[in-house]
PDB file of C-alpha atoms in Angstrom:
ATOM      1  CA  UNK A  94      25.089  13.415  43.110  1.00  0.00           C
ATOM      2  CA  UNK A  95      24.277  10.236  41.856  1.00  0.00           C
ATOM      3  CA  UNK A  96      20.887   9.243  42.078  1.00  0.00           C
ATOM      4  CA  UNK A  97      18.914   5.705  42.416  1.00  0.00           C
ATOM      5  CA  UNK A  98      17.721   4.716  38.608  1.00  0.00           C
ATOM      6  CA  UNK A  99      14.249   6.239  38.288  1.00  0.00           C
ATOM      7  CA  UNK A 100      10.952   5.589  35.575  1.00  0.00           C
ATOM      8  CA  UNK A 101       8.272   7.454  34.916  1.00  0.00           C
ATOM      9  CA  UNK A 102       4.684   5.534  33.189  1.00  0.00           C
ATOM     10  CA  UNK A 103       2.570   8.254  31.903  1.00  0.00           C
ATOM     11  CA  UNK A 104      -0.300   5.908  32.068  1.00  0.00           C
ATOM     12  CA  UNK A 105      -4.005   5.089  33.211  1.00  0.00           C
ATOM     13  CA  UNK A 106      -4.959   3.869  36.699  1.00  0.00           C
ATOM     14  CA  UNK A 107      -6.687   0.259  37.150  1.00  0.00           C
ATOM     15  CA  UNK A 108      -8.460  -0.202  39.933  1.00  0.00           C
ATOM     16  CA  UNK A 109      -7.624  -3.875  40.713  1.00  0.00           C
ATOM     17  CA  UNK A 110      -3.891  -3.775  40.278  1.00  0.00           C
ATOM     18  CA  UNK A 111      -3.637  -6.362  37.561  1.00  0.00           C
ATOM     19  CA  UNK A 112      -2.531  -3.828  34.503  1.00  0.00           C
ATOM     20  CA  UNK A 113      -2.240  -0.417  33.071  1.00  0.00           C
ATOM     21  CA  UNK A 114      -0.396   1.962  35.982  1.00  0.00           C
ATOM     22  CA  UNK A 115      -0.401  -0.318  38.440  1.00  0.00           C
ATOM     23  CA  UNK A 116       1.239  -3.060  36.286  1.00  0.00           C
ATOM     24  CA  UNK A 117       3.826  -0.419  35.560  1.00  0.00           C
ATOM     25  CA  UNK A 118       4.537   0.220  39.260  1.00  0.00           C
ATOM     26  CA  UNK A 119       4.981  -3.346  40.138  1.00  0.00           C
ATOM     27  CA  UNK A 120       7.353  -3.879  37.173  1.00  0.00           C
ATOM     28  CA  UNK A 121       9.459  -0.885  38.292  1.00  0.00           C
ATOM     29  CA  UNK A 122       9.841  -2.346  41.957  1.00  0.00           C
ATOM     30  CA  UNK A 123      10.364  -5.631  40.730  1.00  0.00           C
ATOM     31  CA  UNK A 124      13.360  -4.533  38.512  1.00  0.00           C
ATOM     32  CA  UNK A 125      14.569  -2.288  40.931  1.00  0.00           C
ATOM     33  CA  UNK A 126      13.872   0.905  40.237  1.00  0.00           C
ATOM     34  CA  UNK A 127      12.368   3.169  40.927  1.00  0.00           C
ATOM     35  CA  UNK A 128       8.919   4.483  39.651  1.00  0.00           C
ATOM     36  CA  UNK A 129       7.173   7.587  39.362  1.00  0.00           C
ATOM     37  CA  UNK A 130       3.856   8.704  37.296  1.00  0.00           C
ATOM     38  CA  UNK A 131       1.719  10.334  35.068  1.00  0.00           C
ATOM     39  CA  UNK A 132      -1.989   9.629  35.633  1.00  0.00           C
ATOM     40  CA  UNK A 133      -4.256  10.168  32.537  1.00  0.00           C
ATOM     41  CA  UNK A 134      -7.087   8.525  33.613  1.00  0.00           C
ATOM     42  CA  UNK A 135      -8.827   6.133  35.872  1.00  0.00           C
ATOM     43  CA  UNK A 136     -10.546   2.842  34.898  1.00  0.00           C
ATOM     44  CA  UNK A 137     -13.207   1.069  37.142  1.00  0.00           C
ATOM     45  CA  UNK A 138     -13.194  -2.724  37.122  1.00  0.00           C
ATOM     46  CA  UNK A 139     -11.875  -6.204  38.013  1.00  0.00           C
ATOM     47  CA  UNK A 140     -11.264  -9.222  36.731  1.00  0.00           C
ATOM     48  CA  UNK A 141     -14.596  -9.930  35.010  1.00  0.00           C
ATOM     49  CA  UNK A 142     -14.177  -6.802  33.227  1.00  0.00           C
ATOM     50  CA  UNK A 143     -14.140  -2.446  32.996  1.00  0.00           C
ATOM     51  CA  UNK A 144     -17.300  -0.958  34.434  1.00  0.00           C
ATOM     52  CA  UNK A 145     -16.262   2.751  33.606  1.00  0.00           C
ATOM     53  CA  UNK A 146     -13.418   5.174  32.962  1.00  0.00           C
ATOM     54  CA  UNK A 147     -12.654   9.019  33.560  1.00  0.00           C
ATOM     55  CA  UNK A 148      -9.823  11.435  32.016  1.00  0.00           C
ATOM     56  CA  UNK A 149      -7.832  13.725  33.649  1.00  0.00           C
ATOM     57  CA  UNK A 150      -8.031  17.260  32.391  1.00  0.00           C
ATOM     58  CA  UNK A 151      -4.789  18.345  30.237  1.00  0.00           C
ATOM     59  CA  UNK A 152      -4.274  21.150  33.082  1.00  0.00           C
ATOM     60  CA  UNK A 153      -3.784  18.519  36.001  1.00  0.00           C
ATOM     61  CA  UNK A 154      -1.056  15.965  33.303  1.00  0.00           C
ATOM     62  CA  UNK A 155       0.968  19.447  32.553  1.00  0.00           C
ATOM     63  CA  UNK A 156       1.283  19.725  36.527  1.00  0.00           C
ATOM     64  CA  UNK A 157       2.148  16.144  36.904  1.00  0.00           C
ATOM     65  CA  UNK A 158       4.906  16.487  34.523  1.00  0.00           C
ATOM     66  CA  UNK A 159       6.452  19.792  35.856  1.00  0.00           C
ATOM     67  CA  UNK A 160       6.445  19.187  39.468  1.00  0.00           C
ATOM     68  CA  UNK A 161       8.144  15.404  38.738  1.00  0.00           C
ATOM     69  CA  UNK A 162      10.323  17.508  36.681  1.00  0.00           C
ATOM     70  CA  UNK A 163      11.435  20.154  39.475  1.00  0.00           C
ATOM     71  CA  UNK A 164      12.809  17.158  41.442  1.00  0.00           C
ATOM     72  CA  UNK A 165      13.511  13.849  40.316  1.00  0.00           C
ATOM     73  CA  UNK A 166      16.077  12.530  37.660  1.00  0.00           C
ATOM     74  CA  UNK A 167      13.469  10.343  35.287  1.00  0.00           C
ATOM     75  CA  UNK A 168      16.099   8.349  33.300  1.00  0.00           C
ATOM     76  CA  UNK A 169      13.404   6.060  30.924  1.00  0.00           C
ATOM     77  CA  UNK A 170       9.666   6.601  30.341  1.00  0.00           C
ATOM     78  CA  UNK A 171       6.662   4.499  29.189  1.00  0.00           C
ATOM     79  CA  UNK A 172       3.467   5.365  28.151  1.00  0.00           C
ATOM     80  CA  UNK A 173       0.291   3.191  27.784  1.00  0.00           C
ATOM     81  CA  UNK A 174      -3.133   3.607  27.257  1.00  0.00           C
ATOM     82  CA  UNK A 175      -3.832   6.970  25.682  1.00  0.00           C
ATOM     83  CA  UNK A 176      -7.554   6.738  24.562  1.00  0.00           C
ATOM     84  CA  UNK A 177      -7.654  10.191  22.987  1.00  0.00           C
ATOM     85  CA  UNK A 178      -6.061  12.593  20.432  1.00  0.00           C
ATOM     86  CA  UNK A 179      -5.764  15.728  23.357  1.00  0.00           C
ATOM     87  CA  UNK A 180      -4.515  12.823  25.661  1.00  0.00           C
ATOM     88  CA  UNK A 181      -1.805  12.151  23.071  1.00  0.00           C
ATOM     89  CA  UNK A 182      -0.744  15.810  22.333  1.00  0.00           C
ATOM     90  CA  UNK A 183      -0.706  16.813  25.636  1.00  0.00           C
ATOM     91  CA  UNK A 184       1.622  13.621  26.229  1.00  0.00           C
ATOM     92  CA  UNK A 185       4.205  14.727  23.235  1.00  0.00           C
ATOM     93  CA  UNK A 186       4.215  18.538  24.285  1.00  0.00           C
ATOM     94  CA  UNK A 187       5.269  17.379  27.935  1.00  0.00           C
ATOM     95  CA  UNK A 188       7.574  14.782  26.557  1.00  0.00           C
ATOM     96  CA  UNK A 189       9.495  17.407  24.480  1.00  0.00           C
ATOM     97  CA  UNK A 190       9.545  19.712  26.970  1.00  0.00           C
ATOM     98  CA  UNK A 191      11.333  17.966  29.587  1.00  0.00           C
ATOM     99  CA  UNK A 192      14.200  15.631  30.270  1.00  0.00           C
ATOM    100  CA  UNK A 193      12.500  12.316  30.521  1.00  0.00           C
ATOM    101  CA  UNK A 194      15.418   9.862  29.054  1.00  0.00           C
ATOM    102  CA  UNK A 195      14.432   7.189  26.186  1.00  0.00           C
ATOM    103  CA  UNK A 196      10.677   6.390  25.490  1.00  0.00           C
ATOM    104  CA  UNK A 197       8.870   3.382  25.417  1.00  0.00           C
ATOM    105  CA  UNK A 198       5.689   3.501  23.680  1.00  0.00           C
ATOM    106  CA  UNK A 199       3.377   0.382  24.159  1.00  0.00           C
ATOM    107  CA  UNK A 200       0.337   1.388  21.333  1.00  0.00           C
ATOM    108  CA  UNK A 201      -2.816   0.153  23.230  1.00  0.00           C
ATOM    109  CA  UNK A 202      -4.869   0.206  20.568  1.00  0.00           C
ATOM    110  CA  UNK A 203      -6.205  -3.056  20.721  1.00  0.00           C
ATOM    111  CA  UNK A 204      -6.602  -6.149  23.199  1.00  0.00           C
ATOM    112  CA  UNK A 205      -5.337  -9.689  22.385  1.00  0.00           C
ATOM    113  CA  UNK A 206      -8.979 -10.290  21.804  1.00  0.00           C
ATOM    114  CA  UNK A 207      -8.968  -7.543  18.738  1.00  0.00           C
ATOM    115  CA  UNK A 208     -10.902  -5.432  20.746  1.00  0.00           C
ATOM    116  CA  UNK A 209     -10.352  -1.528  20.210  1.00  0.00           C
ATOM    117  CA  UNK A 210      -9.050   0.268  22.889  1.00  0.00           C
ATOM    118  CA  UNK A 211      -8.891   3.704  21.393  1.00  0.00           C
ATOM    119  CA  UNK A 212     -10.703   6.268  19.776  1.00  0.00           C
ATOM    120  CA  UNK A 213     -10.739   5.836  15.967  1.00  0.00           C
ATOM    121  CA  UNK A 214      -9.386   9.493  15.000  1.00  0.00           C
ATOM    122  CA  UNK A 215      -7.044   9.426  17.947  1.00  0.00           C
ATOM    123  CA  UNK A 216      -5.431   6.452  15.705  1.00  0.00           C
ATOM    124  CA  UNK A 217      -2.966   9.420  13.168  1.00  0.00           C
ATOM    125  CA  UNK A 218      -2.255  11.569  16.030  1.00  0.00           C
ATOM    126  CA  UNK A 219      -0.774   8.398  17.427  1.00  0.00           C
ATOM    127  CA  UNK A 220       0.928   7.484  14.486  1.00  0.00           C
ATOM    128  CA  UNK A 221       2.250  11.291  13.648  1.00  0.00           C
ATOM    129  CA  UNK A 222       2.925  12.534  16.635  1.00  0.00           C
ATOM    130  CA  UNK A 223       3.938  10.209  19.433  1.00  0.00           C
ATOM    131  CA  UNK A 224       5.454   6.812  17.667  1.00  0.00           C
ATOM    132  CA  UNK A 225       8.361   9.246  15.950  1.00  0.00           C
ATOM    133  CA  UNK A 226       9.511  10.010  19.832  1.00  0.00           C
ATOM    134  CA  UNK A 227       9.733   5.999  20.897  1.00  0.00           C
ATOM    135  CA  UNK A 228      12.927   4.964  21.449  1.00  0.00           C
ATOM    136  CA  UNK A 229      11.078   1.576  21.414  1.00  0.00           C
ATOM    137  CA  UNK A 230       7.554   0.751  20.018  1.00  0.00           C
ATOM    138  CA  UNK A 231       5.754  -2.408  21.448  1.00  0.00           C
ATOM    139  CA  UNK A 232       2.550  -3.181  19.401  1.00  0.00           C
ATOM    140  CA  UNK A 233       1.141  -6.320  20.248  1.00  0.00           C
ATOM    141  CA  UNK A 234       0.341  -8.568  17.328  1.00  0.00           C
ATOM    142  CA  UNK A 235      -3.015  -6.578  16.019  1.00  0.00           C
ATOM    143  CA  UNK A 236      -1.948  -3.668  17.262  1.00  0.00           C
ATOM    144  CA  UNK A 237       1.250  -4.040  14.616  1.00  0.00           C
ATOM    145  CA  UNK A 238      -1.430  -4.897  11.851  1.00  0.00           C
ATOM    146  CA  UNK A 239      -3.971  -2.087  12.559  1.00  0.00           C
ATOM    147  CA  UNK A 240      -0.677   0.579  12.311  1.00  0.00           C
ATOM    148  CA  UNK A 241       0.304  -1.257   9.455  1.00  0.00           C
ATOM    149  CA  UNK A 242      -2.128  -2.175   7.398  1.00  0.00           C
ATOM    150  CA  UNK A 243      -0.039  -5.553   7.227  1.00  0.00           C
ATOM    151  CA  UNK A 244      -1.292  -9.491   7.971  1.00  0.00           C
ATOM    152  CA  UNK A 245       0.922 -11.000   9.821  1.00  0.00           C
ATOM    153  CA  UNK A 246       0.443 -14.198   8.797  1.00  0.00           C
ATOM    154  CA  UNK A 247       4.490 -14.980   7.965  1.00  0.00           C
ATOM    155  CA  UNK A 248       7.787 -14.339   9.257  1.00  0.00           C
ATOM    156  CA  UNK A 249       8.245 -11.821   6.587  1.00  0.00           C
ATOM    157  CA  UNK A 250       5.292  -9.960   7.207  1.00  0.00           C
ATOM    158  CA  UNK A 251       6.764  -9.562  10.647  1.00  0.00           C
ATOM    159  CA  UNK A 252      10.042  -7.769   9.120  1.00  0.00           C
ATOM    160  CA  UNK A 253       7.909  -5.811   6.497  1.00  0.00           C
ATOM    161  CA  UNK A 254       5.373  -4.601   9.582  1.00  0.00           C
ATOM    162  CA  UNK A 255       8.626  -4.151  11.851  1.00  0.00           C
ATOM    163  CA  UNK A 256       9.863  -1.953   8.976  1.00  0.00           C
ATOM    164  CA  UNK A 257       7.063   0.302   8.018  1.00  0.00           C
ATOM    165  CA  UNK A 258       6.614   0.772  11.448  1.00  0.00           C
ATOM    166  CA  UNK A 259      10.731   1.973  11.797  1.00  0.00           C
ATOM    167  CA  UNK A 260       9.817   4.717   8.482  1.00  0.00           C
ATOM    168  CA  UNK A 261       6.864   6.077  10.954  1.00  0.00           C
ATOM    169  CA  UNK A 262       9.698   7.310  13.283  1.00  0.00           C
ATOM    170  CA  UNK A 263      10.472   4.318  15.975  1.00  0.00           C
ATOM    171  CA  UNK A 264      13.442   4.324  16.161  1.00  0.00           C
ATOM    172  CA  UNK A 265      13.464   0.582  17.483  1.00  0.00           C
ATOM    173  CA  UNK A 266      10.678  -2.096  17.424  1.00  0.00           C
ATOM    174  CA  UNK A 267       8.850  -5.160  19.077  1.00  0.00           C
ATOM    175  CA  UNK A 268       5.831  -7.066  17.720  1.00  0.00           C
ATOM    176  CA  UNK A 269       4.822  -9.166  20.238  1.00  0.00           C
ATOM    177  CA  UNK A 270       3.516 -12.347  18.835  1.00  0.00           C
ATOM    178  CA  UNK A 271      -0.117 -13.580  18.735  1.00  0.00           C
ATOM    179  CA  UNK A 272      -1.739 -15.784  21.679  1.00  0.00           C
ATOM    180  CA  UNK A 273      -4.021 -18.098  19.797  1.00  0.00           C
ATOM    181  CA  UNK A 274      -4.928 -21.070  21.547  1.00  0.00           C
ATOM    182  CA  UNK A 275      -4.063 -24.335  23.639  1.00  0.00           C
ATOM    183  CA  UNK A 276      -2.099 -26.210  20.458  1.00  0.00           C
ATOM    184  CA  UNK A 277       0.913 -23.426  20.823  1.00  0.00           C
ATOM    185  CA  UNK A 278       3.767 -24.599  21.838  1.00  0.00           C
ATOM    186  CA  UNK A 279       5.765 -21.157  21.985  1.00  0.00           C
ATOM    187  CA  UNK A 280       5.221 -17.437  21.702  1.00  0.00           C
ATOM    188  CA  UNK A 281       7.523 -15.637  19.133  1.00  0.00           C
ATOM    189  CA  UNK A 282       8.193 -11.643  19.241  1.00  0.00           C
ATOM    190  CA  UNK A 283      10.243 -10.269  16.806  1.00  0.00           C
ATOM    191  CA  UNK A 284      12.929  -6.988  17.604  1.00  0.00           C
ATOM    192  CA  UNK A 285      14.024  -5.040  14.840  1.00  0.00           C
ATOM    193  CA  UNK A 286      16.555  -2.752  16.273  1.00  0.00           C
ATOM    194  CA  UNK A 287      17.740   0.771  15.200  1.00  0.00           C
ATOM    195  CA  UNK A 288      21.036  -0.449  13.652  1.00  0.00           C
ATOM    196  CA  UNK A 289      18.933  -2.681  11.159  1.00  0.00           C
ATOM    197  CA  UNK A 290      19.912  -5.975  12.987  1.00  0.00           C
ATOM    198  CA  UNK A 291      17.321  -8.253  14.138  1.00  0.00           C
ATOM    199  CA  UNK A 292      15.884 -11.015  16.336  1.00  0.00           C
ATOM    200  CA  UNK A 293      13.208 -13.661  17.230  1.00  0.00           C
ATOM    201  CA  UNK A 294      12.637 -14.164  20.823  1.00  0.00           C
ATOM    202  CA  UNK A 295      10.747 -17.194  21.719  1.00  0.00           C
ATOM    203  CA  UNK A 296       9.282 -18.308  24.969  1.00  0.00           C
ATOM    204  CA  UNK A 297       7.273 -21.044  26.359  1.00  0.00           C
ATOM    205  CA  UNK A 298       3.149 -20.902  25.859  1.00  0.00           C
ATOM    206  CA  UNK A 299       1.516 -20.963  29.158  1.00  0.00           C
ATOM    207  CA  UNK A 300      -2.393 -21.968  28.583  1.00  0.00           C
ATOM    208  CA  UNK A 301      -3.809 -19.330  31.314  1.00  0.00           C
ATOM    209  CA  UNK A 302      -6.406 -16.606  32.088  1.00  0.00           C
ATOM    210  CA  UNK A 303      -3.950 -15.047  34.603  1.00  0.00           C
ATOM    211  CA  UNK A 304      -2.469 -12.442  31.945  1.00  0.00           C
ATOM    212  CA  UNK A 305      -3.756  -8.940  32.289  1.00  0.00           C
ATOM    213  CA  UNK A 306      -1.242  -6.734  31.978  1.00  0.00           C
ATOM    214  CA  UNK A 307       1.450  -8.673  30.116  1.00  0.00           C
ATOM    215  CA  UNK A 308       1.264  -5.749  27.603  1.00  0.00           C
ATOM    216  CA  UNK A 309       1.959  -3.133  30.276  1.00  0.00           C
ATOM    217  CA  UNK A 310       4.779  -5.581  32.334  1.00  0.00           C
ATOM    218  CA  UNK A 311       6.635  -5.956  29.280  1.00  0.00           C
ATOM    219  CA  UNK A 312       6.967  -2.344  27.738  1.00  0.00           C
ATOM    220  CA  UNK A 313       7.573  -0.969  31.717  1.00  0.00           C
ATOM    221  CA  UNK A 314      10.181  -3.781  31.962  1.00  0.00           C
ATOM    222  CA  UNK A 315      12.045  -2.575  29.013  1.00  0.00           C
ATOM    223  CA  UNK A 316      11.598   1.473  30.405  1.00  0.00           C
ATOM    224  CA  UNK A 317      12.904  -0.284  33.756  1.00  0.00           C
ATOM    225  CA  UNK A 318      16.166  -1.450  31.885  1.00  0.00           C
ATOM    226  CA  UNK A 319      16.636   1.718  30.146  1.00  0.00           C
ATOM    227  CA  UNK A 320      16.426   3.363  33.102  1.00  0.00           C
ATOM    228  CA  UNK A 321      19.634   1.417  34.614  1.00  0.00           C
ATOM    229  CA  UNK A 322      21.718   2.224  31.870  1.00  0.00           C
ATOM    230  CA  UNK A 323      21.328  -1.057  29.649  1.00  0.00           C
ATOM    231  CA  UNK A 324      21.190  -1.938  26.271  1.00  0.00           C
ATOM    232  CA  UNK A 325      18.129  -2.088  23.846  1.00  0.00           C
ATOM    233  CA  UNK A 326      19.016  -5.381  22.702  1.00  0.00           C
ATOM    234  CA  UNK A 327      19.630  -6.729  26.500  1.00  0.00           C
ATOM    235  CA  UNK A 328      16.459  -4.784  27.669  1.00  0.00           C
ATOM    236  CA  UNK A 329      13.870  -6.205  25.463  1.00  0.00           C
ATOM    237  CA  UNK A 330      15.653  -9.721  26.253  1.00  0.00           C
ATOM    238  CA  UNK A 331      15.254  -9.216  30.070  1.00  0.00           C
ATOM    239  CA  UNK A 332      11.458  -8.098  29.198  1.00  0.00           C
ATOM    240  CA  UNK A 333      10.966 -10.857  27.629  1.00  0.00           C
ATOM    241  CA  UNK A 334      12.130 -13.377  30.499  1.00  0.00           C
ATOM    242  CA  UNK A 335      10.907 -11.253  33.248  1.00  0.00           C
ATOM    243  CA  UNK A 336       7.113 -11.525  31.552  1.00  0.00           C
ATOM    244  CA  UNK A 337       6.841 -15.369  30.476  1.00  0.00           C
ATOM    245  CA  UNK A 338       8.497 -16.235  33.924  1.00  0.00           C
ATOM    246  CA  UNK A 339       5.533 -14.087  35.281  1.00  0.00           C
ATOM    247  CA  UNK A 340       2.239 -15.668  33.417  1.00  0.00           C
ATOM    248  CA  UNK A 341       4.140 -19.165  34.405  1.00  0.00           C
ATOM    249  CA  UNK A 342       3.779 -18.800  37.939  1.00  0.00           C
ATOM    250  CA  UNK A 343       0.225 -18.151  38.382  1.00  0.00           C
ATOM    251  CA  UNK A 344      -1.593 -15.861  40.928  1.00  0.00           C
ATOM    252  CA  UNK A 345      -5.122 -17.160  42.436  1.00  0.00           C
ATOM    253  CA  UNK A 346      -6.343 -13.621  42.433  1.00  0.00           C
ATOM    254  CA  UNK A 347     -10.343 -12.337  41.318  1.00  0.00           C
ATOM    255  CA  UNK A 348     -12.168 -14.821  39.869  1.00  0.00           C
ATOM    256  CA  UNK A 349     -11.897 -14.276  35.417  1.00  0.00           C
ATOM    257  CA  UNK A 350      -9.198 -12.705  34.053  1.00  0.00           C
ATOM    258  CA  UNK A 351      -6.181 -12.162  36.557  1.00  0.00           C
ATOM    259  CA  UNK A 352      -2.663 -10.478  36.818  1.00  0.00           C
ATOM    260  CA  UNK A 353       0.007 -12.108  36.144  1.00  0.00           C
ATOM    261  CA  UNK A 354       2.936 -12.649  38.503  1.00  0.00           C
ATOM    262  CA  UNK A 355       5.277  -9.853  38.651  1.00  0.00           C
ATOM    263  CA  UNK A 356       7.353 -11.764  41.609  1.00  0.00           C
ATOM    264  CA  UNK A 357       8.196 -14.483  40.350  1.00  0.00           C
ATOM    265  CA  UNK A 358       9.781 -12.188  37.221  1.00  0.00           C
ATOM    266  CA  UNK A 359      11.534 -10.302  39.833  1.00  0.00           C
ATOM    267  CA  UNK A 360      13.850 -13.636  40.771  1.00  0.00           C
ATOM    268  CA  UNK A 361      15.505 -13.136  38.044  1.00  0.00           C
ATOM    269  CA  UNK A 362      19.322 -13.105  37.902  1.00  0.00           C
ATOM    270  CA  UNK A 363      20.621  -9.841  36.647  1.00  0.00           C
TER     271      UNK A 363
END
């Protein structure tokens, strides 16, 4: 029997909706499908900031994944915030042992600030173990250079970057470009895709605070995509669209940093 396109987001909770799981979830519904999930942890905070965090234990994630398994059709996954190597591996054994359709991995290692997000060691297992399972891999632009080792200071160094990170094991790629201040005009990301072709997307700046979870939006969107059957290429494109027409139309919600908008990126036309 056919079944209604399903995603999974093997990801963290946030408490005030903005990113992480819950920026998953509202991606999902917003592209019409529908999403299930992994819970690996759960952060404490708003907008001004995170007060504290817990993990799950590894016992509790191996029951997530086999009771989701025993009963729903997962046709794309995403993961996101991973903050630790036994996070990680417990991630990849799961992943490998069931049917979870293509993978998108969205590194977050770092914030747009260049803040780590991660634990230092956890850093190889990430690179060794999980990035050679992505069907796509979204770093954003210093999460790109910290895997790397690469400044991305040129369009080149975007290919070479997109490249190295293609010989880790992804199989396709997205840097996201870099937010940097008021005088942009435009925010480039640059898809290298598994056939060796390539593209620049471009979208209009938008000079906000209202963009927690753009990260998280983007990488679900994708999953979301995947999920219905559609093209790499098209996917990232729709991601792309779906998460600039989202920090346009800003949300008055908290009072620092706030979510961006994921219904106005759900009026898009298929």
């Amino acid at each position: 029997m056919e079944q209604y396109p399903q995603a999974l987001t093997i990801a963290g909770s946030d408490s005030d909706g903005s990113a992480g799981m819950q920026a998953d979830l509202h991606t999902f519904f917003a592209r019409k499908v529908y999403g299930a999930s992994v819970m690996t942890a759960c952060v404490a905070g708003n907008s001004y900031g995170i007060q504290a965090s817990v993990t799950l234990p590894t016992e509790f994630i191996d029951k997530e994944f086999q009771l989701l398994a025993e009963d729903y059709q997962i046709r794309a996954s995403k993961t996101g915030m991973i903050a630790n190597s036994e996070l990680i591996k417990t991630i990849v054994k799961n992943y490998q042992l069931y049917d979870f359709g293509p993978l998108v991995v969205d590194p977050v290692i770092m914030t747009k600030h260049g803040n780590m997000l991660i634990e230092e060691e956890a850093l190889s297992t990430l690179k060794e173990e999980l990035i050679p399972l992505a069907t796509v891999l979204t770093p954003n632009f210093y999460e790109a250079e910290k895997l790397t080792g690469i400044q991305l200071a040129t369009n080149s160094d975007f290919e070479s970057a997109a490249h190295k990170l293609q010989k880790m094991g992804a199989k396709n790629v997205v840097i996201k470009g870099a937010h940097r201040s008021s005088e942009q005009t435009e925010v480039r990301d640059y898809l290298l895709l598994a056939s060796g072709e390539s593209h620049w997307l471009s979208a209009p700046y938008h000079e906000t605070d209202r963009i927690n979870g753009t990260g998280d939006s983007l990488s679900a969107c994708i999953a979301a995509e995947l999920a219905k059957g559609t093209d790499v290429l098209t996917a990232v494109q729709i991601a792309k669209r779906f998460v600039n027409e989202a920090i346009g139309a800003e949300l008055t919600i908290g009072h620092k940093y706030g979510p961006i908008n994921h219904w106005a990126g759900a009026e898009l036309i298929e």
